[in-house]
PDB file of C-alpha atoms in Angstrom:
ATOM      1  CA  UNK A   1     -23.477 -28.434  12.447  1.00 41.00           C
ATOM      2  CA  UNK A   2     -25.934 -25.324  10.950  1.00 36.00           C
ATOM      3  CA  UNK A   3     -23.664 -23.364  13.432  1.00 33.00           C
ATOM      4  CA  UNK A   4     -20.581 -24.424  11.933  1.00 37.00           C
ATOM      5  CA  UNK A   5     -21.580 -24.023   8.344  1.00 31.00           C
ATOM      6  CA  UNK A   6     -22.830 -20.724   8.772  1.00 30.00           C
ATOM      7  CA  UNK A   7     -19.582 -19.916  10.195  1.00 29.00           C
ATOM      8  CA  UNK A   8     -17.577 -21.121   7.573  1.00 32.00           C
ATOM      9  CA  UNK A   9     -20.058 -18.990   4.864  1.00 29.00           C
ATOM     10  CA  UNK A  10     -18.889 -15.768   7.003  1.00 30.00           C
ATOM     11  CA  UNK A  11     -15.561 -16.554   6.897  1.00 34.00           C
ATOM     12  CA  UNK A  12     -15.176 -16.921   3.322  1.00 36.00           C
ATOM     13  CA  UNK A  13     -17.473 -13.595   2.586  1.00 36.00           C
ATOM     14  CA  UNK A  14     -15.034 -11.740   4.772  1.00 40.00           C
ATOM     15  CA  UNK A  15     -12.168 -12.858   2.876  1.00 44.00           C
ATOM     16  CA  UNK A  16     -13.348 -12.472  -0.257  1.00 51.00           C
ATOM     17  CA  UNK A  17     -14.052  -8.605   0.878  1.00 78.00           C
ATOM     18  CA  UNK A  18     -10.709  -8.199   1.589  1.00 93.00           C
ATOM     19  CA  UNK A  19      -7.360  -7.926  -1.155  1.00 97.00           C
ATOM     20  CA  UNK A  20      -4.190  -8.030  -2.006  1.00 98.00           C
ATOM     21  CA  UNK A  21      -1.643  -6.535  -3.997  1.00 98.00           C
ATOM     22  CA  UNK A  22       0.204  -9.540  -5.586  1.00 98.00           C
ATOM     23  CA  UNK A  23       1.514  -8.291  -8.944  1.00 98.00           C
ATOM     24  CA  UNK A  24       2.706  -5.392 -11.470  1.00 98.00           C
ATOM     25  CA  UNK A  25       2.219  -4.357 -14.489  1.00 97.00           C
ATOM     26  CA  UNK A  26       1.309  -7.384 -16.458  1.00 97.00           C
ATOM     27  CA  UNK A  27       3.306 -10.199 -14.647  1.00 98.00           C
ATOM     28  CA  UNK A  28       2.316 -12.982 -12.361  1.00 98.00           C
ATOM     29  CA  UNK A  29       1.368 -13.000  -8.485  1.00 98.00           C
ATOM     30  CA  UNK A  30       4.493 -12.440  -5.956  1.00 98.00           C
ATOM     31  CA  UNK A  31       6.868 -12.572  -8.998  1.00 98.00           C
ATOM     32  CA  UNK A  32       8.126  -8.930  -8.259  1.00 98.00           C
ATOM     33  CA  UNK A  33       5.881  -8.342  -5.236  1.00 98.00           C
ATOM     34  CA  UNK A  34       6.950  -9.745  -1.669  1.00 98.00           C
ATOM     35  CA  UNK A  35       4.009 -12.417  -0.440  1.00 98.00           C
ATOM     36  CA  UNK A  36       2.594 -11.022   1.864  1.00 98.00           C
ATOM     37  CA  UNK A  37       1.245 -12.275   5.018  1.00 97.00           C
ATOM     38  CA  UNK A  38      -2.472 -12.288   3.864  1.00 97.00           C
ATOM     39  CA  UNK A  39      -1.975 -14.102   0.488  1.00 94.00           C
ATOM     40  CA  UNK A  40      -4.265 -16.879   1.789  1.00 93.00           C
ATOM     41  CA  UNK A  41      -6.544 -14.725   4.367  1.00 94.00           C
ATOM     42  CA  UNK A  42      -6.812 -11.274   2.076  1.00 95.00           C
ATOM     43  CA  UNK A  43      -6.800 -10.109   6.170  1.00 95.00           C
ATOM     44  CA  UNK A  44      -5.279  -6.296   6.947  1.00 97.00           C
ATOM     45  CA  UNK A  45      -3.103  -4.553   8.924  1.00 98.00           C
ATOM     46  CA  UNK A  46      -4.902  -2.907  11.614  1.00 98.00           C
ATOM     47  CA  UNK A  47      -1.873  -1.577  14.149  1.00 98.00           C
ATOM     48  CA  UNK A  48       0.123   0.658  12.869  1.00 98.00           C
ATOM     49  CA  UNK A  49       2.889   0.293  15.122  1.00 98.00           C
ATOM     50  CA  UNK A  50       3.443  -3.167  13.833  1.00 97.00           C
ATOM     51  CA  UNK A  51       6.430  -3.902  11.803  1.00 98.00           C
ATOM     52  CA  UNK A  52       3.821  -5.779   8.870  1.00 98.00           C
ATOM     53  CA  UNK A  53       2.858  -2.166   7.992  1.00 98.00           C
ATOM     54  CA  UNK A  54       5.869  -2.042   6.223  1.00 98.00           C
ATOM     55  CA  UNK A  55       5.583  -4.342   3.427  1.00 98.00           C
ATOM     56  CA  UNK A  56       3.139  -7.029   4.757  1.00 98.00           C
ATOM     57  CA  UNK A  57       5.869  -9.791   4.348  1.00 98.00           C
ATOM     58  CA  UNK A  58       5.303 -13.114   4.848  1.00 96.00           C
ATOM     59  CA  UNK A  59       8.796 -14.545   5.066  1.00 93.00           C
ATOM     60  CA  UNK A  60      10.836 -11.370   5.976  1.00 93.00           C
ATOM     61  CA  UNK A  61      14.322 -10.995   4.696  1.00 86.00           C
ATOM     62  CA  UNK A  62      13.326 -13.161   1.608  1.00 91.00           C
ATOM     63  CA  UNK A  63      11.981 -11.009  -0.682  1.00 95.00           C
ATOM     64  CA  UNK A  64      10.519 -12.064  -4.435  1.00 98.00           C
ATOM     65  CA  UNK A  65      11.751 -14.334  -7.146  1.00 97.00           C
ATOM     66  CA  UNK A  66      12.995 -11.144  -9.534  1.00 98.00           C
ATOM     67  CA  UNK A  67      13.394  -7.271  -9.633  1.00 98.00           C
ATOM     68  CA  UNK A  68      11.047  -5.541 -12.330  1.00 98.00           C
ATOM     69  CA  UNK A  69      13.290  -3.109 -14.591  1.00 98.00           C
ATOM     70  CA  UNK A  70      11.381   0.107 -15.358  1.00 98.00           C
ATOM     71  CA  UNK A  71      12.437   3.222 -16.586  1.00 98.00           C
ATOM     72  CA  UNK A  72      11.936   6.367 -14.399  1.00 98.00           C
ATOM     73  CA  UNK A  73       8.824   8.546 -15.938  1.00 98.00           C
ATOM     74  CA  UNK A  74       6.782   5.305 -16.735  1.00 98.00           C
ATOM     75  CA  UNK A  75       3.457   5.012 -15.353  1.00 98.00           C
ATOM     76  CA  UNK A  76       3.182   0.896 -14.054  1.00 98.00           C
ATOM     77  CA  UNK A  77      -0.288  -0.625 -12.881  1.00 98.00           C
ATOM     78  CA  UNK A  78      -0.144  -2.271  -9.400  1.00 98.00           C
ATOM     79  CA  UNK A  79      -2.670  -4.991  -9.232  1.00 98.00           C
ATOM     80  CA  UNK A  80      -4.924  -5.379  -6.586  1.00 98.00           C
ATOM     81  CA  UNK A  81      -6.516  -9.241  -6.249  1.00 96.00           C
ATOM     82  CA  UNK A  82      -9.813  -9.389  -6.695  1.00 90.00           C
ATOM     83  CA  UNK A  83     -10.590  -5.327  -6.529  1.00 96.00           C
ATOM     84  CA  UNK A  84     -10.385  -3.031  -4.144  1.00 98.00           C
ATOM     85  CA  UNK A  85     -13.503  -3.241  -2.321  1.00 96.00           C
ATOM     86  CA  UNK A  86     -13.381  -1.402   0.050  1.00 97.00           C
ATOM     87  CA  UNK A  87     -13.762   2.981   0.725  1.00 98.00           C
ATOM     88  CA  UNK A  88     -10.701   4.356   1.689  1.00 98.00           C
ATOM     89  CA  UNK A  89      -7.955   6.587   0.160  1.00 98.00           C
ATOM     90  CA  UNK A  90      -4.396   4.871  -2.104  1.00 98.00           C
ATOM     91  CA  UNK A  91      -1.029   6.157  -1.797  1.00 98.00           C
ATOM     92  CA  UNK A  92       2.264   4.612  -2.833  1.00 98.00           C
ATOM     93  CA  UNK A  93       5.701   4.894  -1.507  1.00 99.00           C
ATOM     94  CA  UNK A  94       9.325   4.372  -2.577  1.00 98.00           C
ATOM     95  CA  UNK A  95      12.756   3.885  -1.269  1.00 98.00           C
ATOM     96  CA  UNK A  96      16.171   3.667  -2.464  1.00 98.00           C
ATOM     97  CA  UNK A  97      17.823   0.364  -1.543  1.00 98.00           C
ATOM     98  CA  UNK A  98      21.463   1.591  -0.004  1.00 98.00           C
ATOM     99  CA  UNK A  99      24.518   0.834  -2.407  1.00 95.00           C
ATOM    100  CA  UNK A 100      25.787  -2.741  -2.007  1.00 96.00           C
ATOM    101  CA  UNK A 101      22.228  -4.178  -0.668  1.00 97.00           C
ATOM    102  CA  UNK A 102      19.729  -5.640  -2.896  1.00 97.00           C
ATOM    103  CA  UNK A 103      15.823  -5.233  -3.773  1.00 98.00           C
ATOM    104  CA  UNK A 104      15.763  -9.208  -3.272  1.00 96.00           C
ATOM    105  CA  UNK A 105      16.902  -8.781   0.925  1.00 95.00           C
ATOM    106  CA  UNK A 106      16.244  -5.085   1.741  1.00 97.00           C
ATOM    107  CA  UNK A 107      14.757  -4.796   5.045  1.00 97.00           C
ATOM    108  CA  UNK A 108      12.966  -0.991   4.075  1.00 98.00           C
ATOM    109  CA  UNK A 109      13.964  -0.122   8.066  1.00 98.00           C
ATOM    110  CA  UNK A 110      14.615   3.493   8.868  1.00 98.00           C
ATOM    111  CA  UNK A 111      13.508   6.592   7.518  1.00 98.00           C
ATOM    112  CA  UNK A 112      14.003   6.202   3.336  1.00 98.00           C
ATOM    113  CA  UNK A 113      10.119   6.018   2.431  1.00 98.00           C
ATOM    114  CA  UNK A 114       8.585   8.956   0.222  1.00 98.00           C
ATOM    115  CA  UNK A 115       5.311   9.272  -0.824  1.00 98.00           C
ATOM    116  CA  UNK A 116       5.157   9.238  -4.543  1.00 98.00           C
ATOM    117  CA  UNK A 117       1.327   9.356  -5.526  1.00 98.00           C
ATOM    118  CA  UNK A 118      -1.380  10.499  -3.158  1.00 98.00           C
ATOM    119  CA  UNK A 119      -5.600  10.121  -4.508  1.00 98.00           C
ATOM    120  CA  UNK A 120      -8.162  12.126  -2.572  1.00 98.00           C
ATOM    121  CA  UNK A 121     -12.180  11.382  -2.227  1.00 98.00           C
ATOM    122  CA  UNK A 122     -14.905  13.585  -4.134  1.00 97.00           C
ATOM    123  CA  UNK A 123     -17.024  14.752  -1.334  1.00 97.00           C
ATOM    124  CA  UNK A 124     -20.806  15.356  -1.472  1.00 95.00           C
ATOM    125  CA  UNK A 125     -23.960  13.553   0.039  1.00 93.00           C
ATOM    126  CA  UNK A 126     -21.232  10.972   0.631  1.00 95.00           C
ATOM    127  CA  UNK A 127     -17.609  10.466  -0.161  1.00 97.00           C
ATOM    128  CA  UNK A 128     -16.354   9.013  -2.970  1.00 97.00           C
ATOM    129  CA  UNK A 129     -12.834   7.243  -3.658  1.00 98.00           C
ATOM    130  CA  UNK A 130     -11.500   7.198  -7.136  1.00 97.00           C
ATOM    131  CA  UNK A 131      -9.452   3.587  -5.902  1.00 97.00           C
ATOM    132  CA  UNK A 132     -12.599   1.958  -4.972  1.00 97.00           C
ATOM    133  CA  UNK A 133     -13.462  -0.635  -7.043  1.00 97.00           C
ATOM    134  CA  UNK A 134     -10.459  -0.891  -9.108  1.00 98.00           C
ATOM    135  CA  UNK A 135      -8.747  -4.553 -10.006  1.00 98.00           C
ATOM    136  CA  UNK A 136      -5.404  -1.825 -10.552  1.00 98.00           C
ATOM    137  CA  UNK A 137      -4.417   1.583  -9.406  1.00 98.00           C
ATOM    138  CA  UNK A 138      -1.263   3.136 -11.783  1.00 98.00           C
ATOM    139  CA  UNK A 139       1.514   4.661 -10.444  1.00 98.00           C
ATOM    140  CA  UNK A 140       4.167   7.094 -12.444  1.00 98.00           C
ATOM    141  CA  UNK A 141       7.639   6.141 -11.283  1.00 98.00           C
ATOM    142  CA  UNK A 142       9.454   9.822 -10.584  1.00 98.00           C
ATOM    143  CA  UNK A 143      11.481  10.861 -13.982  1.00 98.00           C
ATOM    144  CA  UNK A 144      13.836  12.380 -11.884  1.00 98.00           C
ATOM    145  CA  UNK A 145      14.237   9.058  -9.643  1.00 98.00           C
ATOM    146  CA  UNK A 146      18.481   8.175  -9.093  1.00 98.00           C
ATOM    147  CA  UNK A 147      18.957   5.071 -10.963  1.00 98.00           C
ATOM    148  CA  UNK A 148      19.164   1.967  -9.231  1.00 98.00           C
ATOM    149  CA  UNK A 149      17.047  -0.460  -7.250  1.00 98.00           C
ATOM    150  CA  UNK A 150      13.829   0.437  -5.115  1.00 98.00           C
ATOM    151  CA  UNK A 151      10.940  -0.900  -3.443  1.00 98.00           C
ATOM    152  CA  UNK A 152       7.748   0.421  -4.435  1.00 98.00           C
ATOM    153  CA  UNK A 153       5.287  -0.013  -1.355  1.00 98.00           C
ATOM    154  CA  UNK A 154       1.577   0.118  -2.334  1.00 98.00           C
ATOM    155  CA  UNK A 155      -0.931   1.429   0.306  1.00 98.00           C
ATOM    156  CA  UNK A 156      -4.856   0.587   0.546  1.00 98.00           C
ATOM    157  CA  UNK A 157      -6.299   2.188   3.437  1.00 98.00           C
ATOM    158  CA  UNK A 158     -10.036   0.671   4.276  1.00 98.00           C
ATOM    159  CA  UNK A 159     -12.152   3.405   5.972  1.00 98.00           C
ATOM    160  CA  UNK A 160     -15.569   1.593   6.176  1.00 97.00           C
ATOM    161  CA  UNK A 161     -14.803   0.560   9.883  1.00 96.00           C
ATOM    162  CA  UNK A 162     -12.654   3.486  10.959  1.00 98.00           C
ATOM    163  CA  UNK A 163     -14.973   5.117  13.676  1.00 97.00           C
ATOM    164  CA  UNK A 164     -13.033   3.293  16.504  1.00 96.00           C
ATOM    165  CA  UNK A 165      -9.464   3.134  17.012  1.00 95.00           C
ATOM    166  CA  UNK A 166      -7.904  -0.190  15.310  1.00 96.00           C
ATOM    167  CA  UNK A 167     -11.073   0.112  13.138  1.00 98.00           C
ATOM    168  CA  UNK A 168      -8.543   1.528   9.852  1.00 98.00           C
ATOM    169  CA  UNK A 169      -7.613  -1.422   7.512  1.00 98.00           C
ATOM    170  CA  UNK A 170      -4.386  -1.364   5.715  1.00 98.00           C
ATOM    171  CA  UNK A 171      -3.743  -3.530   2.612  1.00 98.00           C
ATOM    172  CA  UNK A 172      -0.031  -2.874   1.578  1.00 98.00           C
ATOM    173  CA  UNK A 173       2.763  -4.935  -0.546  1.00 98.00           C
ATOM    174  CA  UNK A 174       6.017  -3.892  -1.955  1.00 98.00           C
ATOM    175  CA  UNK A 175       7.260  -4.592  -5.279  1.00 98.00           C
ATOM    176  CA  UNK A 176      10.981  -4.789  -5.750  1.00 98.00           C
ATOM    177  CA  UNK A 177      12.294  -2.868  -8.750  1.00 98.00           C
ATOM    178  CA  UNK A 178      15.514  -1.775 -11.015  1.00 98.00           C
ATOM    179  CA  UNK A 179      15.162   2.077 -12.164  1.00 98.00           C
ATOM    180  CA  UNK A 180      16.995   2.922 -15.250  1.00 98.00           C
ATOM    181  CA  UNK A 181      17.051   6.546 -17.156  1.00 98.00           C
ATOM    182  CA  UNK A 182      16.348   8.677 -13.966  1.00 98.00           C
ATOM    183  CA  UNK A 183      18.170  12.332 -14.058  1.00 98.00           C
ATOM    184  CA  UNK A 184      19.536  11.713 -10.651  1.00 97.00           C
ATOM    185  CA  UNK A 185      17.684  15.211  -9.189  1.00 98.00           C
ATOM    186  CA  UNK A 186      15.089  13.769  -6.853  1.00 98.00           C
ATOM    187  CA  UNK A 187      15.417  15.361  -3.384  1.00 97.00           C
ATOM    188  CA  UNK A 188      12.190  14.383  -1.221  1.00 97.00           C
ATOM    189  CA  UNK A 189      10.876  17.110   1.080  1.00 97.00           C
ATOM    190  CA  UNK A 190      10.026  14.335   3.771  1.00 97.00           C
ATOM    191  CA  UNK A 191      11.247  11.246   4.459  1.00 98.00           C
ATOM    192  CA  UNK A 192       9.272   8.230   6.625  1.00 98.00           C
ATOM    193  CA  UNK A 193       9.586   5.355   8.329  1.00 98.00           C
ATOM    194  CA  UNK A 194       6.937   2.616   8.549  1.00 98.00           C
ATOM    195  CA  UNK A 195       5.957   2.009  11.325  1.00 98.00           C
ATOM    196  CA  UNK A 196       6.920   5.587  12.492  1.00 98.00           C
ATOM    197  CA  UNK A 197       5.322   7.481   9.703  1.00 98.00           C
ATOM    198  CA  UNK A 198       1.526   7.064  11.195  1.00 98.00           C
ATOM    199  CA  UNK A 199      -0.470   7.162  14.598  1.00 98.00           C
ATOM    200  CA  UNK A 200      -3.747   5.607  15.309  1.00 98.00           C
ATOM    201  CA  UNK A 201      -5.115   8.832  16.092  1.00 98.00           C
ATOM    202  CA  UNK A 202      -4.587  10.690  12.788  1.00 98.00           C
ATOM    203  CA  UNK A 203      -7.376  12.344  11.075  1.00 97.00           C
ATOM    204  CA  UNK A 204      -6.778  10.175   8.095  1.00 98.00           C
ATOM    205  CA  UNK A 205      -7.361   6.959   9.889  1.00 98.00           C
ATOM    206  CA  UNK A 206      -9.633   7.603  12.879  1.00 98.00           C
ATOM    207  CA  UNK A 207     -12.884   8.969  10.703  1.00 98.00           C
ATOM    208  CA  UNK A 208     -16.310   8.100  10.797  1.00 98.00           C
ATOM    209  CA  UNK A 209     -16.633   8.455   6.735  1.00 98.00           C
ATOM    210  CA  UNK A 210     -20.531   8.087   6.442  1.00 97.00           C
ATOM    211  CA  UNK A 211     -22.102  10.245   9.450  1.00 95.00           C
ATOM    212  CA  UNK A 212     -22.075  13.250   9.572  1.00 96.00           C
ATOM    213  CA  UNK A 213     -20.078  13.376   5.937  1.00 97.00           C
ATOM    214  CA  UNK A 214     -17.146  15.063   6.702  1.00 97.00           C
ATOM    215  CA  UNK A 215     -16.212  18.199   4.789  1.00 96.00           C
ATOM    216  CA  UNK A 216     -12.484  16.843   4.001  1.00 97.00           C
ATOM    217  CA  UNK A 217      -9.923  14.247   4.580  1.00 98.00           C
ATOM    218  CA  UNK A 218      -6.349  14.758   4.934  1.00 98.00           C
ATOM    219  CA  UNK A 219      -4.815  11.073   3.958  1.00 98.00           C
ATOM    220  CA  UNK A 220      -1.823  10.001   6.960  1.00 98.00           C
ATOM    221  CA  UNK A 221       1.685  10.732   6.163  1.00 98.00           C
ATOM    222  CA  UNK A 222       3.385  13.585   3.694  1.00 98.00           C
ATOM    223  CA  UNK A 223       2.592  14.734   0.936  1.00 98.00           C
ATOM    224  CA  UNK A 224       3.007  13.486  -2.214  1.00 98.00           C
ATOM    225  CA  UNK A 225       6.765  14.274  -4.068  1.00 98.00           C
ATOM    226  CA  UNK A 226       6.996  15.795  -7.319  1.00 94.00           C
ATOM    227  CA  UNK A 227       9.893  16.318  -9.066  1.00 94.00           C
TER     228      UNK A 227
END
């Protein structure tokens, strides 16, 4: 019984470790963000080969309730549930959902993801992550974005654990928006599929981040577009 109960404590302190990212700006959980599969379990990603490091989904093919209209050169918060607790670098992603396809249905297959913002650690006795900690991380949606609807994919990588292969824990959602006022003039320099876009083995996810400190960190995928 003491066995079991001590168990259950674990459990719960492991989940409440871990996070999502239900929600945007300032409107409810999984309104404009797919559920994901860990809305219960807060649990990660760990293979990257996996088709949940797209978008996490719970119900693929479903999608959210509505599509968030935004204008292209606003900066949006993406809400992270309860913080981000964990060390480890943030990124987001977009793509362009093809003409006659929705942001409600898109799949996100194939090689239409772009890395839109990119945060790096302060490194000295230790590193330090500018995400960690945070209950939101804002994004600036490209001004030069075509208008038109998009999913924004939001990207937590957890480093604490990263010494081993499989060790790398990704918390990721995708919010499904409606761009209006873009110029049209965005041309990404690299393009990415998910999986496809990472291995294992990068720098950016197999690290031992605490001993010895390492000098740098180069996060997994491109680089971040500007327009």
């Amino acid at each position: 019984m003491k066995l079991s109960v001590a168990l259950a404590v674990l459990a719960t302190a492991v989940a409440e470790a871990h996070y999502t990212f239900p929600s945007v700006a300032t409107t409810g959980d999984w309104q404009y963000v797919r559920t994901t599969a860990n809305f219960q379990s807060n649990g990660p990603v760990t293979n990257v080969q996996s088709e949940d490091i797209r978008c996490y989904e719970r119900n693929p093919g479903t999608g959210a309730p509505n599509i968030l209209t935004v204008t292209a050169g606003q900066t949006i918060a993406y809400n992270a549930k309860a913080s981000i607790s964990h060390p480890g670098p943030m990124s987001f992603y977009i793509a362009k959902v093809p003409e006659g396809q929705t942001a409600a249905t898109w799949d996100g297959k194939g090689k239409v993801w772009s890395k839109i913002y990119q945060d790096h650690p302060s490194i000295a006795a230790g590193m330090s992550w500018p995400s960690q900690g945070a209950k939101s991380v804002s994004v600036t949606i490209p001004k030069c974005l075509a208008n038109g609807e998009y999913l924004l994919r939001a990207e937590h990588i957890g480093l604490h654990s990263a010494g081993s292969s499989g060790g790398a824990q990704f918390y990721i959602s995708c919010a499904q928006l409606s761009v209006t006022g873009g110029s049209g003039t965005y041309s990404p320099k690299s393009l990415v599929s998910f999986p496809g876009a990472y291995a294992a083995s990068d720098p950016g996810i197999l690290i031992n981040i605490y001993y010895p400190v390492p000098k740098s960190y180069t996060p997994p995928g491109p680089e971040a577009e500007t327009c």
